[in-house]
CSV table of C-alpha atoms in Angstrom, one decimal:
chain,number,residue,atom,x,y,z
A,1,GLU,CA,-36.3,-40.9,-22.5
A,2,ALA,CA,-37.4,-43.7,-20.3
A,3,PHE,CA,-41.2,-43.7,-19.9
A,4,TRP,CA,-41.2,-43.2,-16.1
A,5,LEU,CA,-38.8,-40.1,-16.4
A,6,ARG,CA,-40.8,-38.3,-19.0
A,7,PRO,CA,-43.0,-36.3,-16.6
A,8,LEU,CA,-40.0,-34.8,-15.0
A,9,SER,CA,-38.1,-31.7,-16.3
A,10,TRP,CA,-35.2,-32.2,-18.6
A,11,HIS,CA,-32.9,-31.0,-15.8
A,12,HIS,CA,-34.0,-33.6,-13.3
A,13,ARG,CA,-34.1,-36.4,-16.0
A,14,TYR,CA,-30.5,-35.5,-16.8
A,15,GLN,CA,-29.3,-35.7,-13.2
A,16,ILE,CA,-31.0,-39.0,-12.6
A,17,GLU,CA,-29.5,-40.4,-15.8
A,18,GLN,CA,-25.9,-39.4,-14.7
A,19,LEU,CA,-26.3,-40.5,-11.1
A,20,SER,CA,-27.8,-43.9,-12.1
A,21,VAL,CA,-24.2,-45.1,-13.0
A,22,LEU,CA,-22.5,-43.6,-10.0
A,23,ALA,CA,-22.6,-46.6,-7.6
A,24,GLN,CA,-21.4,-49.0,-10.3
A,25,ALA,CA,-18.6,-46.7,-11.4
A,26,VAL,CA,-17.3,-46.3,-7.9
A,27,VAL,CA,-17.4,-50.0,-7.2
A,28,ARG,CA,-15.5,-50.8,-10.4
A,29,LEU,CA,-12.9,-48.0,-9.8
A,30,ARG,CA,-12.2,-49.5,-6.3
A,31,ARG,CA,-12.0,-53.0,-7.7
A,32,HIS,CA,-9.8,-52.2,-10.7
A,33,GLN,CA,-7.7,-49.3,-9.3
A,34,PRO,CA,-7.0,-47.3,-12.5
A,35,ASP,CA,-4.7,-44.3,-12.3
A,36,ILE,CA,-7.4,-41.9,-13.6
A,37,VAL,CA,-11.1,-41.7,-14.2
A,38,TYR,CA,-11.9,-39.2,-17.0
A,39,CYS,CA,-15.4,-37.8,-17.2
A,40,GLY,CA,-17.1,-35.0,-19.1
A,41,ASP,CA,-20.3,-34.8,-17.1
A,42,PRO,CA,-20.3,-32.3,-14.2
A,43,VAL,CA,-22.9,-34.1,-12.1
A,44,LEU,CA,-21.1,-37.5,-12.2
A,45,SER,CA,-17.7,-36.0,-12.0
A,46,TRP,CA,-18.5,-34.0,-8.9
A,47,HIS,CA,-19.7,-37.2,-7.1
A,48,LEU,CA,-16.8,-39.2,-8.3
A,49,LYS,CA,-14.6,-36.5,-6.7
A,50,ARG,CA,-16.5,-36.7,-3.5
A,51,CYS,CA,-15.9,-40.5,-3.4
A,52,ARG,CA,-12.2,-40.4,-4.0
A,53,SER,CA,-11.2,-41.5,-0.6
A,54,TRP,CA,-13.1,-44.7,-1.2
A,55,HIS,CA,-12.2,-45.6,-4.8
A,56,ARG,CA,-8.7,-43.9,-4.6
A,57,THR,CA,-8.7,-42.9,-8.3
A,58,LYS,CA,-7.7,-39.5,-9.5
A,59,VAL,CA,-10.6,-37.7,-11.2
A,60,VAL,CA,-10.1,-35.6,-14.4
A,61,PHE,CA,-13.1,-33.5,-15.4
A,62,MET,CA,-13.4,-32.4,-19.0
A,63,ASN,CA,-15.1,-29.1,-18.7
A,64,GLY,CA,-17.0,-28.8,-22.0
A,65,MET,CA,-19.8,-26.7,-20.5
A,66,ARG,CA,-17.9,-23.5,-19.6
A,67,LEU,CA,-18.3,-24.0,-15.8
A,68,SER,CA,-16.2,-21.7,-13.7
A,69,ALA,CA,-12.7,-22.4,-12.7
A,70,ASN,CA,-13.6,-21.9,-9.0
A,71,TRP,CA,-16.2,-24.7,-9.3
A,72,ALA,CA,-13.7,-27.1,-11.0
A,73,LYS,CA,-10.5,-26.4,-9.1
A,74,GLY,CA,-10.9,-29.3,-6.7
A,75,PHE,CA,-10.4,-32.0,-9.4
A,76,ASP,CA,-7.1,-33.7,-9.9
A,77,GLY,CA,-7.1,-32.5,-13.5
A,78,VAL,CA,-9.3,-30.2,-15.5
A,79,HIS,CA,-9.4,-30.6,-19.3
A,80,LEU,CA,-10.2,-27.3,-21.0
A,81,LEU,CA,-10.9,-27.3,-24.7
A,82,ALA,CA,-8.9,-24.2,-25.8
A,83,PRO,CA,-6.1,-21.9,-24.7
A,84,PRO,CA,-8.4,-19.0,-24.1
A,85,TYR,CA,-10.2,-21.1,-21.4
A,86,LEU,CA,-6.9,-21.8,-19.7
A,87,ALA,CA,-6.1,-18.0,-19.7
A,88,GLU,CA,-9.5,-17.3,-18.4
A,89,ALA,CA,-9.1,-19.9,-15.6
A,90,ARG,CA,-5.8,-18.4,-14.5
A,91,ARG,CA,-7.4,-14.9,-14.3
A,92,GLU,CA,-10.3,-16.2,-12.3
A,93,LEU,CA,-7.9,-18.1,-9.9
A,94,ALA,CA,-5.5,-15.2,-9.5
A,95,GLY,CA,-3.4,-16.0,-6.4
A,96,GLN,CA,-4.5,-19.6,-6.4
A,97,SER,CA,-2.8,-22.6,-8.2
A,98,ALA,CA,-4.2,-23.4,-11.7
A,99,GLY,CA,-2.0,-26.5,-11.8
A,100,PRO,CA,-4.8,-29.0,-12.5
A,101,PHE,CA,-5.9,-27.1,-15.5
A,102,PHE,CA,-4.7,-28.0,-19.0
A,103,ALA,CA,-6.0,-27.2,-22.6
A,104,VAL,CA,-6.3,-29.7,-25.3
A,105,PRO,CA,-8.9,-29.4,-28.1
A,106,HIS,CA,-11.3,-32.1,-29.4
A,107,PHE,CA,-10.1,-33.9,-32.6
A,108,VAL,CA,-12.0,-34.5,-35.9
A,109,ASP,CA,-12.0,-37.5,-38.1
A,110,LEU,CA,-10.1,-36.3,-41.1
A,111,GLU,CA,-11.0,-39.2,-43.3
A,112,THR,CA,-14.6,-39.1,-42.8
A,113,PHE,CA,-14.9,-35.3,-43.0
A,114,ARG,CA,-12.9,-34.0,-45.9
A,115,PRO,CA,-13.4,-31.7,-48.9
A,116,PRO,CA,-15.5,-33.2,-51.6
A,117,SER,CA,-14.6,-33.8,-55.2
A,118,PRO,CA,-16.7,-31.9,-57.8
A,119,GLU,CA,-18.6,-35.1,-58.4
A,120,GLU,CA,-19.3,-35.7,-54.7
A,121,ARG,CA,-20.5,-32.1,-54.3
A,122,GLU,CA,-22.8,-32.4,-57.3
A,123,ALA,CA,-24.2,-35.7,-56.0
A,124,ALA,CA,-24.7,-34.3,-52.4
A,125,ARG,CA,-26.7,-31.4,-53.8
A,126,ARG,CA,-28.8,-33.5,-56.2
A,127,ARG,CA,-29.9,-35.7,-53.3
A,128,LEU,CA,-31.1,-32.6,-51.5
A,129,GLY,CA,-32.8,-31.0,-54.5
A,130,LEU,CA,-30.2,-28.2,-54.8
A,131,SER,CA,-28.6,-27.0,-58.0
A,132,ASN,CA,-25.0,-25.7,-58.5
A,133,ASP,CA,-26.5,-22.1,-58.7
A,134,HIS,CA,-27.6,-22.3,-55.1
A,135,PHE,CA,-25.4,-20.6,-52.4
A,136,VAL,CA,-25.8,-23.1,-49.6
A,137,ILE,CA,-25.3,-22.1,-46.0
A,138,LEU,CA,-25.3,-25.0,-43.5
A,139,ASN,CA,-26.1,-25.0,-39.9
A,140,VAL,CA,-25.9,-28.1,-37.7
A,141,GLY,CA,-27.3,-28.2,-34.2
A,142,PRO,CA,-30.4,-28.4,-32.0
A,143,ILE,CA,-33.4,-26.4,-33.1
A,144,GLY,CA,-35.3,-24.6,-30.4
A,145,ARG,CA,-34.8,-22.2,-27.4
A,146,VAL,CA,-32.8,-24.3,-25.0
A,147,SER,CA,-29.3,-24.2,-26.4
A,148,SER,CA,-29.4,-20.6,-27.6
A,149,LYS,CA,-28.3,-21.6,-31.2
A,150,ARG,CA,-30.4,-18.6,-32.5
A,151,LEU,CA,-31.3,-20.2,-35.8
A,152,GLU,CA,-34.0,-17.5,-36.3
A,153,TRP,CA,-31.3,-14.7,-36.3
A,154,LEU,CA,-29.2,-16.7,-38.9
A,155,ALA,CA,-32.4,-17.1,-41.1
A,156,ASP,CA,-33.0,-13.4,-41.1
A,157,GLU,CA,-29.4,-12.8,-42.1
A,158,VAL,CA,-29.6,-15.3,-45.0
A,159,ALA,CA,-32.9,-13.6,-46.0
A,160,ALA,CA,-31.0,-10.4,-46.4
A,161,THR,CA,-28.5,-11.9,-48.9
A,162,SER,CA,-29.8,-13.0,-52.2
A,163,GLU,CA,-32.5,-15.2,-53.8
A,164,GLN,CA,-29.9,-17.9,-54.5
A,165,ALA,CA,-29.0,-18.3,-50.8
A,166,VAL,CA,-30.4,-21.4,-49.2
A,167,LEU,CA,-30.2,-22.2,-45.4
A,168,LEU,CA,-29.8,-25.9,-44.6
A,169,SER,CA,-30.5,-26.9,-41.0
A,170,ALA,CA,-30.0,-30.3,-39.5
A,171,GLY,CA,-30.5,-31.3,-35.8
A,172,VAL,CA,-32.8,-32.5,-33.1
A,173,ASP,CA,-35.8,-30.6,-31.8
A,174,GLU,CA,-35.7,-28.8,-28.4
A,175,ASP,CA,-38.4,-26.9,-26.6
A,176,GLY,CA,-39.6,-24.1,-29.0
A,177,ALA,CA,-38.4,-25.9,-32.2
A,178,GLU,CA,-41.7,-25.3,-34.1
A,179,ALA,CA,-41.6,-21.6,-33.3
A,180,VAL,CA,-38.1,-21.2,-34.6
A,181,ARG,CA,-38.8,-23.2,-37.7
A,182,ALA,CA,-41.9,-21.0,-38.3
A,183,HIS,CA,-39.8,-17.9,-38.1
A,184,ALA,CA,-37.2,-19.3,-40.5
A,185,ARG,CA,-39.9,-20.3,-43.0
A,186,LEU,CA,-41.5,-16.9,-42.8
A,187,ALA,CA,-38.1,-15.2,-43.5
A,188,LEU,CA,-36.9,-17.6,-46.2
A,189,ARG,CA,-39.9,-19.5,-47.5
A,190,GLU,CA,-38.7,-22.4,-49.7
A,191,ARG,CA,-35.1,-21.3,-49.2
A,192,PHE,CA,-35.1,-22.8,-45.7
A,193,ARG,CA,-34.6,-26.5,-45.6
A,194,SER,CA,-35.0,-28.3,-42.2
A,195,LEU,CA,-33.7,-31.8,-42.4
A,196,GLY,CA,-34.3,-32.8,-38.8
A,197,PRO,CA,-31.9,-35.3,-37.1
A,198,LEU,CA,-29.8,-37.2,-39.5
A,199,ASP,CA,-27.8,-40.4,-39.1
A,200,ARG,CA,-24.2,-39.8,-38.6
A,201,SER,CA,-23.4,-41.6,-41.8
A,202,GLN,CA,-25.2,-38.9,-43.7
A,203,MET,CA,-23.3,-36.0,-42.2
A,204,PRO,CA,-20.2,-35.9,-44.6
A,205,ALA,CA,-22.4,-35.5,-47.6
A,206,LEU,CA,-24.3,-32.7,-45.9
A,207,TYR,CA,-21.1,-30.7,-45.5
A,208,HIS,CA,-20.2,-31.6,-49.1
A,209,ALA,CA,-23.4,-29.9,-50.3
A,210,ALA,CA,-22.6,-26.6,-48.6
A,211,ASP,CA,-20.6,-23.5,-49.6
A,212,VAL,CA,-20.4,-22.0,-46.1
A,213,TYR,CA,-21.0,-23.1,-42.5
A,214,ALA,CA,-22.6,-20.5,-40.3
A,215,LEU,CA,-24.0,-20.3,-36.8
A,216,ALA,CA,-25.5,-17.4,-34.9
A,217,SER,CA,-25.0,-18.5,-31.3
A,218,LEU,CA,-23.1,-15.9,-29.2
A,219,ALA,CA,-21.0,-18.5,-27.4
A,220,GLU,CA,-20.1,-22.2,-28.0
A,221,PRO,CA,-18.2,-24.3,-25.4
A,222,PHE,CA,-16.4,-26.0,-28.4
A,223,SER,CA,-18.4,-26.9,-31.4
A,224,ILE,CA,-17.9,-30.3,-32.9
A,225,ALA,CA,-19.9,-29.1,-36.0
A,226,ILE,CA,-17.4,-26.4,-36.5
A,227,LEU,CA,-14.5,-29.0,-36.4
A,228,GLU,CA,-16.4,-31.1,-39.0
A,229,ALA,CA,-17.0,-28.0,-41.2
A,230,LEU,CA,-13.3,-27.0,-41.0
A,231,ALA,CA,-12.2,-30.6,-41.9
A,232,SER,CA,-14.7,-30.5,-44.9
A,233,GLY,CA,-13.0,-27.3,-46.3
A,234,LEU,CA,-15.8,-24.9,-45.5
A,235,PRO,CA,-15.4,-21.4,-44.4
A,236,VAL,CA,-17.1,-20.7,-41.1
A,237,VAL,CA,-19.0,-17.5,-40.3
A,238,HIS,CA,-19.7,-17.0,-36.6
A,239,HIS,CA,-20.0,-14.5,-33.8
A,240,ARG,CA,-17.0,-12.6,-32.6
A,241,ASP,CA,-16.4,-14.8,-29.7
A,242,ALA,CA,-12.8,-15.6,-28.4
A,243,ILE,CA,-13.3,-19.4,-28.3
A,244,MET,CA,-14.9,-19.7,-31.8
A,245,GLN,CA,-12.2,-17.3,-33.2
A,246,TRP,CA,-9.4,-19.6,-31.8
A,247,GLN,CA,-11.2,-22.7,-33.0
A,248,THR,CA,-11.7,-21.5,-36.6
A,249,GLY,CA,-8.4,-19.5,-36.9
A,250,PRO,CA,-7.8,-18.6,-40.6
A,251,GLY,CA,-10.7,-20.6,-41.7
A,252,GLY,CA,-13.3,-18.5,-40.0
A,253,MET,CA,-14.8,-15.1,-40.4
A,254,ALA,CA,-16.0,-13.4,-37.2
A,255,VAL,CA,-18.8,-11.0,-37.3
A,256,SER,CA,-21.3,-9.6,-34.7
A,257,MET,CA,-24.4,-11.8,-34.5
A,258,THR,CA,-26.1,-9.0,-32.5
A,259,VAL,CA,-25.9,-6.3,-35.2
A,260,LYS,CA,-28.5,-6.9,-38.0
A,261,GLY,CA,-27.0,-7.1,-41.4
A,262,GLU,CA,-23.4,-7.7,-40.5
A,263,ALA,CA,-23.5,-11.5,-41.1
A,264,ALA,CA,-25.6,-10.9,-44.3
A,265,ARG,CA,-23.0,-8.7,-45.7
A,266,THR,CA,-20.2,-11.2,-45.0
A,267,LEU,CA,-22.2,-14.1,-46.5
A,268,ARG,CA,-23.0,-12.0,-49.6
A,269,ARG,CA,-19.2,-11.2,-50.0
A,270,LEU,CA,-18.4,-14.9,-49.7
A,271,GLN,CA,-21.2,-15.7,-52.2
A,272,ASP,CA,-19.8,-13.2,-54.8
A,273,ASP,CA,-16.1,-14.1,-54.3
A,274,GLN,CA,-15.5,-17.8,-55.1
A,275,GLY,CA,-11.7,-17.3,-54.8
A,276,ARG,CA,-12.0,-16.0,-51.2
A,277,ARG,CA,-14.2,-19.0,-50.3
A,278,ARG,CA,-11.6,-21.4,-51.7
A,279,GLU,CA,-8.8,-19.6,-49.9
A,280,LEU,CA,-10.7,-19.8,-46.5
A,281,GLY,CA,-11.7,-23.4,-47.2
A,282,ALA,CA,-8.1,-24.4,-47.9
A,283,ALA,CA,-7.0,-22.7,-44.6
A,284,ALA,CA,-9.9,-24.4,-42.8
A,285,ARG,CA,-8.7,-27.8,-43.9
A,286,MET,CA,-5.0,-27.1,-43.2
A,287,LEU,CA,-5.9,-26.0,-39.6
A,288,ALA,CA,-7.9,-29.2,-39.2
A,289,GLU,CA,-5.0,-31.3,-40.2
A,290,GLU,CA,-2.4,-29.5,-38.2
A,291,ARG,CA,-4.4,-28.8,-35.0
A,292,TYR,CA,-7.3,-31.2,-34.8
A,293,ALA,CA,-5.9,-34.4,-36.3
A,294,PRO,CA,-6.6,-37.4,-34.0
A,295,ALA,CA,-2.9,-38.3,-33.7
A,296,VAL,CA,-1.9,-34.7,-32.7
A,297,VAL,CA,-4.7,-34.2,-30.1
A,298,CYS,CA,-4.3,-37.7,-28.6
A,299,ARG,CA,-0.6,-37.2,-28.1
A,300,GLU,CA,-1.3,-33.9,-26.3
A,301,LEU,CA,-4.1,-35.4,-24.1
A,302,VAL,CA,-2.1,-38.5,-23.2
A,303,ALA,CA,0.8,-36.3,-22.1
A,304,ALA,CA,-1.5,-34.1,-20.0
A,305,LEU,CA,-3.1,-37.1,-18.4
A,306,ARG,CA,0.3,-38.7,-17.7
A,307,ASN,CA,1.2,-35.5,-15.9
A,308,VAL,CA,-1.8,-35.7,-13.8
A,309,ALA,CA,-1.2,-39.3,-12.9
A,310,ALA,CA,2.4,-38.6,-11.9
A,311,LYS,CA,1.5,-35.9,-9.5
A,312,ASN,CA,1.3,-36.5,-5.7
A,313,ASP,CA,-2.4,-36.7,-4.6
A,314,PRO,CA,-2.8,-35.1,-1.2
A,315,ALA,CA,-6.4,-34.3,-1.8
A,316,ALA,CA,-7.5,-37.9,-2.6
A,317,ALA,CA,-7.6,-39.0,1.0
A,318,ALA,CA,-9.7,-36.0,1.9
A,319,GLY,CA,-12.3,-36.9,-0.8
């Protein structure tokens, strides 16, 4: 967001931002000689890999952007976020080694994000001007056309449920945000609440106010908001995508977000069946505790990184 970068496209601003730390990173790696440098940015990771012969540190790329296995195979380690990604990488690299690739999910803070007490739920709704009669569907993420979140599709599906259904949206604006909001307001009128970007300290209460978390995007690399919703004990309604289905497990309900009315019917069933919502919410929280707890995930990640560090490194000298 620096003033001198604003005239450039988002893509070029992003590249400049990442590359601005490259020289300092390479110097520090050579000076301190760590075993591994771990990076989730493809631009910076790629150039750190190219400089391996100078800094002599193994480079692990966290592929959180669904980049192809063929693009990522030259790293010392490639962190994928779900087992379906690992299976996909092995298929893509058929006949080649998939040794650098490993799958470990993100974790979620189970103390910050947790199911609310009845009093917390009522207080969260009261702050947002919502009553206990409202059926609150929450969506967290950028609003606009860049990230393909498809909030307008979700608004149309919520509009096809009942007059008690309210769509809450929180997130930053992207290009096209006002057009998306206008579409949602036309579909839902006062039943669409756009909260804009919120401070992270406000997020737990936002999940406390909701009955269901829903998103209409057709693919997600690995949604942090879904993890927070699961930990908060919310059922998650999402597109029938292999990654999201693995991520939500028994706490999710997969539908087609390309067939009009399918999500609406699922949301209406959840609205009418409080017992089913509670069952899904309990399963969501249990999954978060068993699969996404920080201690569980960190043990898996440390084991994978130790494995990378222990391997011989014939590629490092070649850069």
